[in-house]
Short mmCIF file of C-alpha atoms and ligand atoms in Angstrom, two decimals:
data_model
loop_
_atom_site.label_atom_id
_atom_site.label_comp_id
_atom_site.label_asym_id
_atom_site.label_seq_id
_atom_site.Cartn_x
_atom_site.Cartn_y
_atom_site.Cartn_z
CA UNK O 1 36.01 -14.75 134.55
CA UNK O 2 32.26 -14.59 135.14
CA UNK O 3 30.35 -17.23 134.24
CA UNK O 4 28.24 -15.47 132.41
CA UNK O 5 30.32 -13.46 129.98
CA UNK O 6 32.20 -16.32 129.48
CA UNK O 7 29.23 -18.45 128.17
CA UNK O 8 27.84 -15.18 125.64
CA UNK O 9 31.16 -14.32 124.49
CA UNK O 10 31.54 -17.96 122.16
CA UNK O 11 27.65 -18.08 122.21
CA UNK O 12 26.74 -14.89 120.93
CA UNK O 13 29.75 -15.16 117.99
CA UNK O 14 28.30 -18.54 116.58
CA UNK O 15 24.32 -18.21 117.22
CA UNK O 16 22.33 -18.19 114.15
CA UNK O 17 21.10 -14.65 113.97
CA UNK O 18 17.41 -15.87 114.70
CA UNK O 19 15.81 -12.65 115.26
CA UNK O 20 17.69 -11.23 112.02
CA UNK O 21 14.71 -9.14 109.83
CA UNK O 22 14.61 -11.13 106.28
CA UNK O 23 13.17 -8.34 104.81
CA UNK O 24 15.58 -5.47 106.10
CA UNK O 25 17.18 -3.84 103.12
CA UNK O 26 20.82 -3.02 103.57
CA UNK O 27 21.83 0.00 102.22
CA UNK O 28 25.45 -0.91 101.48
CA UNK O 29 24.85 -3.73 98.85
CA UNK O 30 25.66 -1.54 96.10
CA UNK O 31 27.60 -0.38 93.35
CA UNK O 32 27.85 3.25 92.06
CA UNK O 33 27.09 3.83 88.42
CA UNK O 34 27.07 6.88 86.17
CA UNK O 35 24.10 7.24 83.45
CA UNK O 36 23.60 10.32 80.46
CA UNK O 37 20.14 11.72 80.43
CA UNK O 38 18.55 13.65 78.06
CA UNK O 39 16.20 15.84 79.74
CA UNK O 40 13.97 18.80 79.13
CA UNK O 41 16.74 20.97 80.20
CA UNK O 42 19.60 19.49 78.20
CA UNK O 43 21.75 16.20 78.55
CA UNK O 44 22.78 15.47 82.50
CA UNK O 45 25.23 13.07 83.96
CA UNK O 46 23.71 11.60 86.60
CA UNK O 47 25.79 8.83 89.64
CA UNK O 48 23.78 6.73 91.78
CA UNK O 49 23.72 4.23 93.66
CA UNK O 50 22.11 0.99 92.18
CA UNK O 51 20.88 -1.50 94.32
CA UNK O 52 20.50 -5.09 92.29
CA UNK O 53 17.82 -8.51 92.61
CA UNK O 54 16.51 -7.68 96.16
CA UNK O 55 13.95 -9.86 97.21
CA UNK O 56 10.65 -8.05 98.15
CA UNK O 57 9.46 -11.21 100.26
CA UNK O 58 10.44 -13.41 103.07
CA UNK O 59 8.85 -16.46 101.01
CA UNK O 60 9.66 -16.15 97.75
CA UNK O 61 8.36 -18.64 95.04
CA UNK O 62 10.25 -17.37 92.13
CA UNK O 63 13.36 -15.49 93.28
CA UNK O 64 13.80 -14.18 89.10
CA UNK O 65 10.57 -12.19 89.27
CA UNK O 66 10.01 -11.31 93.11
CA UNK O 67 13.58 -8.94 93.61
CA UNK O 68 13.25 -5.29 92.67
CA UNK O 69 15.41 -2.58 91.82
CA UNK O 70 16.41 0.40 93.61
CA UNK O 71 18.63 3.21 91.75
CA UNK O 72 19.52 6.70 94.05
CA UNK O 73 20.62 9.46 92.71
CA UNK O 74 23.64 11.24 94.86
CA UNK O 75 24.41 13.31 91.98
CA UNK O 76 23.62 15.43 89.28
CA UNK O 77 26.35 16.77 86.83
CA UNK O 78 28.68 16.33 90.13
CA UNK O 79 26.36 18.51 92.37
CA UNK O 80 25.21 16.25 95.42
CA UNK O 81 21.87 15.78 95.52
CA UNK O 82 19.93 14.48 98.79
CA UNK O 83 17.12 11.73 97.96
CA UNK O 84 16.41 10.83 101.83
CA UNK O 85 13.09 12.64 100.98
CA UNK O 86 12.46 12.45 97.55
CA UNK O 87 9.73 11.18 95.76
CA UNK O 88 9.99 7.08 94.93
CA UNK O 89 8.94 6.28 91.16
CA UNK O 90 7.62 2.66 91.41
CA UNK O 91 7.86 1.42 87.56
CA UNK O 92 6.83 -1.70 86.59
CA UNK O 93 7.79 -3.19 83.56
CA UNK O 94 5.47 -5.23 82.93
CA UNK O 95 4.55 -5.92 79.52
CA UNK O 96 1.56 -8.37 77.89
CA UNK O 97 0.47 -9.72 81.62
CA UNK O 98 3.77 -11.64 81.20
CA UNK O 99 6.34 -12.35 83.87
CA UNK O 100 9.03 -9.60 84.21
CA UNK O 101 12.06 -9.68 85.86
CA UNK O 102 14.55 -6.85 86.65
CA UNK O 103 17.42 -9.21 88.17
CA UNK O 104 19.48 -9.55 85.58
CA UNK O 105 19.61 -5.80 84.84
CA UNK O 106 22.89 -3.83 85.01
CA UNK O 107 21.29 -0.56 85.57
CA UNK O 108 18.46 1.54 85.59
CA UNK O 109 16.37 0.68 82.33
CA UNK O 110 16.62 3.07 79.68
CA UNK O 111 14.04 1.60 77.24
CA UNK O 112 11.03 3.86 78.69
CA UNK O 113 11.74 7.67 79.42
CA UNK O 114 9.98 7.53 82.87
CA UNK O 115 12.44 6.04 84.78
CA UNK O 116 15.80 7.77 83.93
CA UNK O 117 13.74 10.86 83.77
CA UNK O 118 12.84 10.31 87.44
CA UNK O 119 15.91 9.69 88.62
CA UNK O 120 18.00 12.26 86.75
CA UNK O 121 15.16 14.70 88.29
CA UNK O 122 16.38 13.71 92.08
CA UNK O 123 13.93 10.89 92.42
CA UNK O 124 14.82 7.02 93.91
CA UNK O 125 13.32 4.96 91.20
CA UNK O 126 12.34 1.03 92.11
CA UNK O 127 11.87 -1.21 89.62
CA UNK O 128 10.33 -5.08 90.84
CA UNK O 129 9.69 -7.52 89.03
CA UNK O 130 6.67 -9.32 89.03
CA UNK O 131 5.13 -13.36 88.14
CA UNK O 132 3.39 -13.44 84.83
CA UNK O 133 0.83 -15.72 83.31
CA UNK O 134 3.11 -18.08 81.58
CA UNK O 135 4.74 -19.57 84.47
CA UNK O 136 4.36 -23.39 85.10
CA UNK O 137 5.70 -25.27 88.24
CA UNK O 138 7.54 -29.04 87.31
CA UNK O 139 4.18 -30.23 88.76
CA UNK O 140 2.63 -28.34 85.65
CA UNK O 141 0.73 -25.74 88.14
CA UNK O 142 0.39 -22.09 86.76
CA UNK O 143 1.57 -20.10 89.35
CA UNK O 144 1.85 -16.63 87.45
CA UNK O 145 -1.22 -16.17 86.87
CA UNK O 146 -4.17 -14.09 88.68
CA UNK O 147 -3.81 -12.34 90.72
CA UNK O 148 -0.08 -13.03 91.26
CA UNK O 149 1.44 -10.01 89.32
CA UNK O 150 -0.26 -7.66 91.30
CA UNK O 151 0.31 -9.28 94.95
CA UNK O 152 3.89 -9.05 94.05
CA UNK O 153 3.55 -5.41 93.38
CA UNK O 154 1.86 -4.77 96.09
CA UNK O 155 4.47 -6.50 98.52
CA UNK O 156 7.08 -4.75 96.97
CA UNK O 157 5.59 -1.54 98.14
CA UNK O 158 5.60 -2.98 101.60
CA UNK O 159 8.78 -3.72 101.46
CA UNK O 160 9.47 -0.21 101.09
CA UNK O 161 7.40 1.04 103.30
CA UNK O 162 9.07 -1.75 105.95
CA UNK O 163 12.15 -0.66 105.01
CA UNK O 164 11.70 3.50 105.32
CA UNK O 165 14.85 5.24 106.46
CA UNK O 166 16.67 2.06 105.20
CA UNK O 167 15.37 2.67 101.42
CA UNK O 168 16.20 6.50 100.58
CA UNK O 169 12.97 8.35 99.88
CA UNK O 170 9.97 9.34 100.66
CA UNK O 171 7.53 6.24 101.41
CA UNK O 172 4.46 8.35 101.82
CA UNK O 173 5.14 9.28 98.27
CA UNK O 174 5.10 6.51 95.85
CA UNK O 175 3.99 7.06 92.76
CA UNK O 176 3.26 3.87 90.68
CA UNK O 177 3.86 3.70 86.79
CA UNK O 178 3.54 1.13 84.12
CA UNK O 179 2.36 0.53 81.12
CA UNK O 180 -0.63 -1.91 79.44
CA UNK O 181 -0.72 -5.12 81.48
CA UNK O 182 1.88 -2.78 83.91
CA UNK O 183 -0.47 0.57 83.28
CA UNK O 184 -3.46 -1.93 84.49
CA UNK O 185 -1.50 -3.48 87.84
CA UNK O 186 -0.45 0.62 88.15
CA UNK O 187 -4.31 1.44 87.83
CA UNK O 188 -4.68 -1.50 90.97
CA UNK O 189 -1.95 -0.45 93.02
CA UNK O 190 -3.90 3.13 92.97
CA UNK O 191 -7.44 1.96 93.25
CA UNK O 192 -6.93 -1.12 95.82
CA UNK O 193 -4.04 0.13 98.69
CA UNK O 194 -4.78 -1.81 101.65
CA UNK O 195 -7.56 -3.23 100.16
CA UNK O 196 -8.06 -7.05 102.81
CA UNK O 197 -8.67 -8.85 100.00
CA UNK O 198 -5.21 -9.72 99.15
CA UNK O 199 -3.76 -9.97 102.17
CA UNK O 200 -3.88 -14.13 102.17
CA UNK O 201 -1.90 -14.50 99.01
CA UNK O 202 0.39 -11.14 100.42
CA UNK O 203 0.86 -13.21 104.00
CA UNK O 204 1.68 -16.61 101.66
CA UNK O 205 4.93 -14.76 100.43
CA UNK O 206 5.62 -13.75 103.65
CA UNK O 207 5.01 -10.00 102.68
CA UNK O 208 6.16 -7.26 104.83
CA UNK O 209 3.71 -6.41 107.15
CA UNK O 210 3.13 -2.59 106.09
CA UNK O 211 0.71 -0.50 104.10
CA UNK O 212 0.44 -0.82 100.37
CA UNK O 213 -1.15 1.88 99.35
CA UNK O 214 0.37 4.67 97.09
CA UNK O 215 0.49 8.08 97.09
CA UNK O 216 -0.05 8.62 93.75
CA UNK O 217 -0.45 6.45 90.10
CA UNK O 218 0.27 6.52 86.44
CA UNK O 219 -1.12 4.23 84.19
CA UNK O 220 -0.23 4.40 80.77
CA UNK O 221 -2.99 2.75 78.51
CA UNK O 222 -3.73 0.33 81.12
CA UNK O 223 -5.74 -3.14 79.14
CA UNK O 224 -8.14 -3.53 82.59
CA UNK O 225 -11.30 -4.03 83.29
CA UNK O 226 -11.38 -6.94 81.68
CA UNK O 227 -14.02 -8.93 82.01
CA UNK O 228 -16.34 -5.99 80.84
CA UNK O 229 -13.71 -5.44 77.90
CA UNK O 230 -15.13 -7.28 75.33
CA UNK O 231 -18.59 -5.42 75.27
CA UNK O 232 -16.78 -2.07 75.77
CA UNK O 233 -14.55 -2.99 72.70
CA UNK O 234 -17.48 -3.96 70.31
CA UNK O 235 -19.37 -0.58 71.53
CA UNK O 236 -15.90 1.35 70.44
CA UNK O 237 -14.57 -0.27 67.79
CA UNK O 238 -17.16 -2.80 66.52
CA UNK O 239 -17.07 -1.10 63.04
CA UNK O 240 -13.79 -0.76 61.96
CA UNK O 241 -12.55 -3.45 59.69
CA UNK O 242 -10.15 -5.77 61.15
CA UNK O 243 -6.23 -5.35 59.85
CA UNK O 244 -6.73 -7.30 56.49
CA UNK O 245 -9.96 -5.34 55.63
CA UNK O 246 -12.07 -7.66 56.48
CA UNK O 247 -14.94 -7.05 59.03
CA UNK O 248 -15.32 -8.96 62.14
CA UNK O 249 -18.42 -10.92 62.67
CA UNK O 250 -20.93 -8.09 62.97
CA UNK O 251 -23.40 -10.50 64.40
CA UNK O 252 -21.21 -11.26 67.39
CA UNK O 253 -19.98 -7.48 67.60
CA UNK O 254 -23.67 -6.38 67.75
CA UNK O 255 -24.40 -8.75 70.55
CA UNK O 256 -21.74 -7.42 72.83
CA UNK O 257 -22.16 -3.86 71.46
CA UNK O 258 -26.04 -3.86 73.31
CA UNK O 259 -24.41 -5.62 76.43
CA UNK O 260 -22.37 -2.73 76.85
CA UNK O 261 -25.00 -0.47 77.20
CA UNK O 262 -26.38 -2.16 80.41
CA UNK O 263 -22.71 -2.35 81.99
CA UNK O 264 -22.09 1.75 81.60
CA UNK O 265 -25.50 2.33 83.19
CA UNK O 266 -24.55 -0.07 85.99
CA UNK O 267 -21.52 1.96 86.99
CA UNK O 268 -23.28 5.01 87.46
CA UNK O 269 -20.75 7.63 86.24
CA UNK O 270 -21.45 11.22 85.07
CA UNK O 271 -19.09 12.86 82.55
CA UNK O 272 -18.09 15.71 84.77
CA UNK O 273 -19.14 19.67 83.67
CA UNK O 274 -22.58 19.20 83.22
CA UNK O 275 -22.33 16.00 81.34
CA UNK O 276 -24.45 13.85 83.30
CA UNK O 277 -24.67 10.35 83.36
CA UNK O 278 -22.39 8.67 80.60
CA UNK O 279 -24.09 6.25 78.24
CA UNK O 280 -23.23 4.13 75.84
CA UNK O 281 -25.62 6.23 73.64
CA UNK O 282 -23.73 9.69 74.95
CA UNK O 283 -20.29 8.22 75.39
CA UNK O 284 -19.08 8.97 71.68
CA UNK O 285 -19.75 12.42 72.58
CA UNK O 286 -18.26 12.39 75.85
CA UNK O 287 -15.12 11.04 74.43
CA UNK O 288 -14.98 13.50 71.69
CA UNK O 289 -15.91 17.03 73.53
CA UNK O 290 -13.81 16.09 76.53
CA UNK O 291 -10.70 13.41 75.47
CA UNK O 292 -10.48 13.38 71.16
CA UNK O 293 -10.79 17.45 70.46
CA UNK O 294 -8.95 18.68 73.02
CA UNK O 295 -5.96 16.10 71.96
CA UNK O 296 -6.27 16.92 68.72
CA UNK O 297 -6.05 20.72 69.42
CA UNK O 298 -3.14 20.36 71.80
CA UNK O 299 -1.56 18.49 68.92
CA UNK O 300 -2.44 20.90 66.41
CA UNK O 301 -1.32 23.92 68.13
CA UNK O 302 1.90 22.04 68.61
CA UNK O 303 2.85 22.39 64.86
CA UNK O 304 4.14 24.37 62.98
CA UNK O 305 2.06 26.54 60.98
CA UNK O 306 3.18 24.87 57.83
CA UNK O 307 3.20 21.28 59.78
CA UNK O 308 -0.55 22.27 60.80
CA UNK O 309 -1.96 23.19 57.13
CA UNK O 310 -0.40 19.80 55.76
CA UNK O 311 -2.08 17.74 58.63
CA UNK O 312 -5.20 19.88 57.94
CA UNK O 313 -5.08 19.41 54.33
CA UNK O 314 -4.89 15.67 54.65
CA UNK O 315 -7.43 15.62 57.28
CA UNK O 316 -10.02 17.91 55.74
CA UNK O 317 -12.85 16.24 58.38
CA UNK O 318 -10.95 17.84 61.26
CA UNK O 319 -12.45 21.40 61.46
CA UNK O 320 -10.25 23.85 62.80
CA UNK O 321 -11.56 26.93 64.16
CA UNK O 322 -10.22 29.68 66.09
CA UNK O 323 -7.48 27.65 67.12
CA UNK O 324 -9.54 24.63 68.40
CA UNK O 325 -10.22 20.87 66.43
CA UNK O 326 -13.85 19.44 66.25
CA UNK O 327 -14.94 16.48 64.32
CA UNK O 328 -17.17 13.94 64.14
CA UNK O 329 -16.97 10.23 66.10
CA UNK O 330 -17.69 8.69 62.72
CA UNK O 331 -15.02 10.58 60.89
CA UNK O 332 -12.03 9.84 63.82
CA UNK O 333 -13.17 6.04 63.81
CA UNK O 334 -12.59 5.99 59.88
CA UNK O 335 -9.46 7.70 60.72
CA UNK O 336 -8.44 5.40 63.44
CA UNK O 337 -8.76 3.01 60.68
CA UNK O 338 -8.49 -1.00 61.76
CA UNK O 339 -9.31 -2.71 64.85
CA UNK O 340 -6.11 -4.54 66.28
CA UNK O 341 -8.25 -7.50 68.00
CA UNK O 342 -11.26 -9.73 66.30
CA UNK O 343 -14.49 -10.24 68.56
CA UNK O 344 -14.37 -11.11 71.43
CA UNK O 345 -11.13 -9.65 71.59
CA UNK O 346 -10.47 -10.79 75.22
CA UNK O 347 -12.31 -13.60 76.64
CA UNK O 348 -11.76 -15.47 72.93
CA UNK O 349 -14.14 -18.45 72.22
CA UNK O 350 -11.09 -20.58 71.46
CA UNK O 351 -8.83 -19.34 75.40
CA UNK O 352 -6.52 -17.71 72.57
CA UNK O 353 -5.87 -14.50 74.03
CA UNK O 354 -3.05 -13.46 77.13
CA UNK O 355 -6.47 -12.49 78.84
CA UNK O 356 -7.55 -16.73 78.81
CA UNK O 357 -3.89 -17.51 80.12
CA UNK O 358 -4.61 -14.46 82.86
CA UNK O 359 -7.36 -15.99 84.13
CA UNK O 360 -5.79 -19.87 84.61
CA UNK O 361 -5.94 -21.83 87.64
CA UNK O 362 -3.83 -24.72 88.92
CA UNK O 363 -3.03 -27.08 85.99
CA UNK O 364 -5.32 -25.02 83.72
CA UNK O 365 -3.43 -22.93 81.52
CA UNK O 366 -6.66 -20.90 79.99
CA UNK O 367 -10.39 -20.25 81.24
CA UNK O 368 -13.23 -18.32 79.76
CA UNK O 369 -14.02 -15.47 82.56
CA UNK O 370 -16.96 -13.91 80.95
CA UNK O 371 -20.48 -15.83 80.66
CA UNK O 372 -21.20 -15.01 77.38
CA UNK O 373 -18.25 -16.35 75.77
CA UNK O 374 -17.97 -19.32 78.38
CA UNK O 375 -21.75 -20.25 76.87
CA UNK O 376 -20.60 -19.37 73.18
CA UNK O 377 -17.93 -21.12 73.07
CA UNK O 378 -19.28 -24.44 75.17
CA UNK O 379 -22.96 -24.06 74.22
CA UNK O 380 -23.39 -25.19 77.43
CA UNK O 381 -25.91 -23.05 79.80
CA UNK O 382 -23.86 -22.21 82.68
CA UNK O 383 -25.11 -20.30 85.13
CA UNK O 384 -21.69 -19.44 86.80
CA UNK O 385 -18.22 -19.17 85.89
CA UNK O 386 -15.74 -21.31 87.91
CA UNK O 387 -16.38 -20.35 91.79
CA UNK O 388 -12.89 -18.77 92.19
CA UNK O 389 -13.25 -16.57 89.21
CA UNK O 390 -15.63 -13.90 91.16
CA UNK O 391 -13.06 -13.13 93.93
CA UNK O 392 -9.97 -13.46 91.03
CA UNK O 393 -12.24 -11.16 88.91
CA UNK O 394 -12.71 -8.38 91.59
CA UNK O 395 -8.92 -8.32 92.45
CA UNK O 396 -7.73 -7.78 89.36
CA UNK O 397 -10.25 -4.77 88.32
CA UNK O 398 -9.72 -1.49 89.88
CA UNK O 399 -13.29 -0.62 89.26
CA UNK O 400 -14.75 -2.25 91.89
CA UNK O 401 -12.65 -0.67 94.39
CA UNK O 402 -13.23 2.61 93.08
CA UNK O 403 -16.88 2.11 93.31
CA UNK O 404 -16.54 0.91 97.26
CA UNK O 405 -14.76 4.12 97.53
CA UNK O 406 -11.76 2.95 98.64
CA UNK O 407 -10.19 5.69 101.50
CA UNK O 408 -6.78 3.87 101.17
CA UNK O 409 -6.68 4.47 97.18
CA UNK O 410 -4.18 6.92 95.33
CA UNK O 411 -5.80 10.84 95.40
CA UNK O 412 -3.61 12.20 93.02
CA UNK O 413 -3.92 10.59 88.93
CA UNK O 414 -1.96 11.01 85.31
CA UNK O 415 -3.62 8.90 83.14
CA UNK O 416 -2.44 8.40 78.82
CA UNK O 417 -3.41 6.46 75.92
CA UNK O 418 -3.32 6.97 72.33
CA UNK O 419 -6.02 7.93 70.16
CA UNK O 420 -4.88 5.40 67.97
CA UNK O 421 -4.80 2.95 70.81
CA UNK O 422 -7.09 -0.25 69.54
CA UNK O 423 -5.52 -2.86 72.27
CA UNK O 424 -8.48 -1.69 74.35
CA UNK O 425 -11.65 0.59 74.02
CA UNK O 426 -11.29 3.98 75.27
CA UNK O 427 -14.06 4.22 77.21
CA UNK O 428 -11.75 1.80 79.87
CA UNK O 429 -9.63 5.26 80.42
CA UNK O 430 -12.82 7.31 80.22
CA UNK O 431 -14.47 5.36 82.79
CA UNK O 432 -11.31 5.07 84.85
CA UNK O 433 -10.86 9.03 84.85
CA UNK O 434 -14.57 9.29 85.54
CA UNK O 435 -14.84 7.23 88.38
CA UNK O 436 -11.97 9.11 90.41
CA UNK O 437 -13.35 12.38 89.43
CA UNK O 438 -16.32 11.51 90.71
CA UNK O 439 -14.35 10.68 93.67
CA UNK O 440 -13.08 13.48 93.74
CA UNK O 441 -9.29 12.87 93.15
CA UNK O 442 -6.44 14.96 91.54
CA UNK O 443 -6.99 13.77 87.63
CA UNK O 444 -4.88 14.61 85.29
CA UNK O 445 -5.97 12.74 81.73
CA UNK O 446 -5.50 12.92 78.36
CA UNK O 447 -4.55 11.54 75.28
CA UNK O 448 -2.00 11.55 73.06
CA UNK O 449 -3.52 12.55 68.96
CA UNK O 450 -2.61 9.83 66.56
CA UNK O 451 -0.61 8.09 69.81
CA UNK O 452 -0.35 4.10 69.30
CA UNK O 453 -0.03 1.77 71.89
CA UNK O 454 2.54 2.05 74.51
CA UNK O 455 3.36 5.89 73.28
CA UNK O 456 4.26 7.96 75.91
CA UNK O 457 4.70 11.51 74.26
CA UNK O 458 4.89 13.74 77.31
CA UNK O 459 7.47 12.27 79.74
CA UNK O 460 8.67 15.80 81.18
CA UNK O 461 5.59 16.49 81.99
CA UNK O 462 5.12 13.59 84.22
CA UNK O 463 8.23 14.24 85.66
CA UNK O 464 6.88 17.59 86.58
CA UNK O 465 3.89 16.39 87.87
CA UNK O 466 5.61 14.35 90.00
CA UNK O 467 7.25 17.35 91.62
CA UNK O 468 3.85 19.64 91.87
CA UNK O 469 1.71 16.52 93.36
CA UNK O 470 4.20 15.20 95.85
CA UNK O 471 5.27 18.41 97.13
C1 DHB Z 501 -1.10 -5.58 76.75
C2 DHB Z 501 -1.68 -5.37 75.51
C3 DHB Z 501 -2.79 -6.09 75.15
O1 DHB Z 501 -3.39 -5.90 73.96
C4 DHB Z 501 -3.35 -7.02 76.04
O2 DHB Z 501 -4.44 -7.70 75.67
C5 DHB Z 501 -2.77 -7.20 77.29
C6 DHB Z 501 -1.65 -6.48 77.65
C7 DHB Z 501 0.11 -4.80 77.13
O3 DHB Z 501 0.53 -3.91 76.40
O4 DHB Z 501 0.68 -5.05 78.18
#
C-alpha cells in the first residue's frame, strides 16, 4: 500500500472540513409544502419547496433574527413550473423598526398578499429576518438598533447573490418589498446597493462577500427620512386636530412647519412635467395635481355608478368632472380628518417615540437625533448631536444616496401609501418619487384614496409589475 494513500484515506475521513463555505446554502434542507392562493385569475394550489431559519451570516449575533426564508415554487395546480430564473421577491416583514424574525415560521406568510402572490405567480420568495430596536445584550447593550436592521438586509441579499445557482432564481433580479419601518429599509436596500459605508458593520457579521444591490424596490408607506420628518409632518399635517379633537401645540407645529421650508429647497427637486422646483409653498399643489386627484379619480372610476353618486354625495367638496376628481388641499386635509402623532411626532422631547429607541447607542436605549428637539427638550445649546449620529443618520436615509446619485441603486420603483396615511407626511413619498425621477428611474407611484396605513390595495398589480420590469 502506498504510503501516501494510506495516510489520506483515515485523514481525509476524519479532517474537520476547514475549507467548508459557512455561507453555502444547501439546496436539499427542505420540506415540500402545498399552499391555496387566491389570485387575480382564480384560487391556485401551489407546492414548493420551503427552505426554513437559514443563517444569512458567517457571524451571527442573534441567530432568531439573522436566518431567512426561502419558499420555490415547483408547481402550480400540478403543472411544473421552473424558478432557476425567476424573479426573487425579497419581503421583509418588518414592522414598527422592531426586530422580526421568520424562524419559527412553518411556511410562507400569508398575512400580506405580496408574498404568496409572488410565489403562486412562479417567483422564489425570501423572507429574512432582521435585528430591531428593542434588543438588549445581558450586558444591557442595544444591539438592534441603527443601523442594524438594514445591514442584516443587506447581507441577506449577499447571501443570495453568494449563493446563485445554489438559491433558485434570478439574483440579478431582486426585487425588495416591505412595509413602514420594512417599506423604509426596502426604500434603503434600493437607494444604497453597494453603497461602502456599511461594509464595516456587513464584514462584522461576517457577510458574504457579494453585491447588495437590487434590481428593483417596493416600499409600501415607508416612515424614512427621519430626521427631516418632524418638520415635513408639521408642514403636512400641522392643522389637523389630534385624535381626541384637541389641537397640537400650534406654537411648536409652526416652528417646524417654517423649518421645513428650508429643508425642501435644500434638496433641490422639481415636480416633474413642468412643475419646477417643489416648495413647501407649491408642494400642496404638487401633491394634489399629481398624487391626491389622480387617486381619487382612479378610485372613483372604480365604483359603481351608484357606489360613485353616494361617495359623491357625501363628499360634495370633491368635484367630479368629465370623469376626473379635483379638490382643494384644505378640503382633503379636513377630510383626512386627525393627525395620528402629536408634535414632534418623531424625535419626541420626552425619547418617547420607536424613532428615539431607533436612534440608541450602546447602553442608551433612546437619543434625540434632531437639534431642535435635542435643544427643546435639554435647553441646552448644543451645537452637535452625538458624533456617531451623522454617519448613523446618513445610513439609515435613502435620500442622501439618492442625491450622490448612487449608480449601484435600484432603476426600476413601485412606490404606495394611503391618502389617509398620517404615520408620516406625504411629502416623504413625494420627495422619494421625485428624487428617482429626477434620476431618471422606472417610477411607478401612487396612492391608494382613503388608504390607511399599511393598506396595500393593488397586490396583482405588483405582481404584474414584477413580471413587465424584470423581464
Ligand atoms: C411604522 C409606523 C410608524 O408610525 C413609525 O413611526 C415607525 C414605523 C411602521 O409601520 O413600521
Amino acid at each position: 500500500v502506498p504510503s501516501g494513500a494510506a495516510a489520506a484515506g483515515p485523514a481525509s475521513a476524519t479532517a474537520r472540513p476547514e475549507r467548508r463555505d459557512p455561507l453555502a446554502f444547501d439546496p436539499d434542507d427542505h420540506t415540500t409544502l402545498t399552499a391555496t392562493v387566491v389570485t387575480g385569475d382564480g384560487e391556485k394550489t401551489v407546492t414548493y419547496r420551503f427552505h426554513r431559519a437559514v443563517p444569512y451570516v458567517a457571524e451571527p449575533v442573534d441567530l432568531t433574527h439573522q436566518t431567512l426564508n426561502v419558499s420555490v415554487p415547483v408547481a402550480v395546480d400540478g403543472k411544473p413550473v421552473g424558478a432557476g430564473r425567476a424573479p426573487i421577491l425579497l419581503s421583509n416583514a418588518v414592522g414598527g423598526y422592531l426586530p422580526s424574525s421568520t424562524a419559527g415560521a412553518t411556511g410562507i406568510s400569508t398575512n400580506r398578499p405580496n408574498p404568496p402572490l409572488a410565489l403562486a405567480a412562479g417567483c422564489v420568495v425570501v423572507e429574512p429576518g432582521a435585528r430591531g430596536r428593542t434588543l438588549v445584550d445581558a450586558d444591557g447593550t442595544h444591539h438592534g438598533v441603527a443601523p442594524a436592521a438594514v445591514v442584516d438586509l443587506k447581507a441577506a441579499v449577499r447571501y443570495l447573490r453568494h449563493n446563485e445557482g445554489r438559491i433558485p432564481g434570478n439574483t440579478d433580479r431582486i426585487v425588495a418589498t416591505g412595509v413602514g419601518a420594512g417599506g423604509a429599509l426596502t426604500a434603503l436596500l434600493g437607494a444604497t446597493g453597494d453603497s461602502p459605508r456599511y461594509e464595516p458593520h456587513l464584514r462584522a457579521l461576517g457577510a458574504a462577500d457579494a453585491s447588495d444591490a437590487v434590481f428593483a424596490a417596493a416600499p409600501y408607506c415607508p416612515i424614512t427620512d427621519l430626521e427631516h420628518a418632524d418638520m415635513a409632518y408639521e408642514w403636512n399635517w400641522g392643522g389637523n386636530p389630534l385624535p381626541g379633537g384637541a389641537q397640537a401645540d400650534q406654537a411648536l407645529s409652526r416652528e417646524l412647519r417654517a423649518r421645513f421650508a428650508e429643508y425642501q429647497a435644500s434638496l433641490r427637486l422639481s415636480g416633474g412635467n413642468g412643475f419646477g422646483r417643489l416648495t413647501a409653498r407649491n408642494y400642496d399643489t404638487y401633491l394634489v395635481r399629481t398624487h391626491l386627484e389622480p387617486s381619487a379619480t382612479r378610485y372613483l372610476t372604480a365604483l359603481a355608478d351608484d357606489e360613485r353618486e353616494r361617495y359623491l354625495a357625501a363628499n360634495p367638496w370633491i368635484h367630479w368632472t368629465g370623469g376626473r376628481a379635483s379638490f382643494t388641499w384644505a378640503d382633503f386635509l379636513a377630510h383626512v380628518g386627525a393627525r395620528k402623532k402629536n408634535v414632534p411626532s418623531f424625535d419626541a422631547l420626552d425619547l418617547s417615540t420607536p424613532e428615539n429607541n431607533l436612534f440608541g447607542h450602546g447602553t442608551t436605549g433612546a437619543r434625540h437625533f434632531t437639534l431642535w428637539s435635542l435643544r427643546r427638550a435639554t435647553g441646552d445649546n448644543r451645537a452637535r448631536l452625538d458624533a456617531d449620529l451623522h454617519d448613523t443618520l446618513d445610513l439609515m436615509n435613502p435620500m442622501p444616496s439618492l442625491a450622490r446619485g448612487n449608480p449601484h441603486r435600484a432603476r426600476h420603483w413601485f412606490i404606495r401609501v394611503g391618502t389617509k396615511d398620517t404615520d408620516t407626511s406625504l411629502t416623504v413619498v413625494g420627495n422619494l418619487a421625485a428624487a428617482l425621477e429626477h434620476l431618471g428611474d422606472d417610477v411607478d407611484a401612487s396612492m391608494y384614496w382613503d388608504g390607511g396605513h399599511g393598506v396595500n390595495l393593488d397586490a396583482p398589480d405588483f405582481i404584474d409589475w414584477i413580471d413587465r420590469v424584470c423581464r
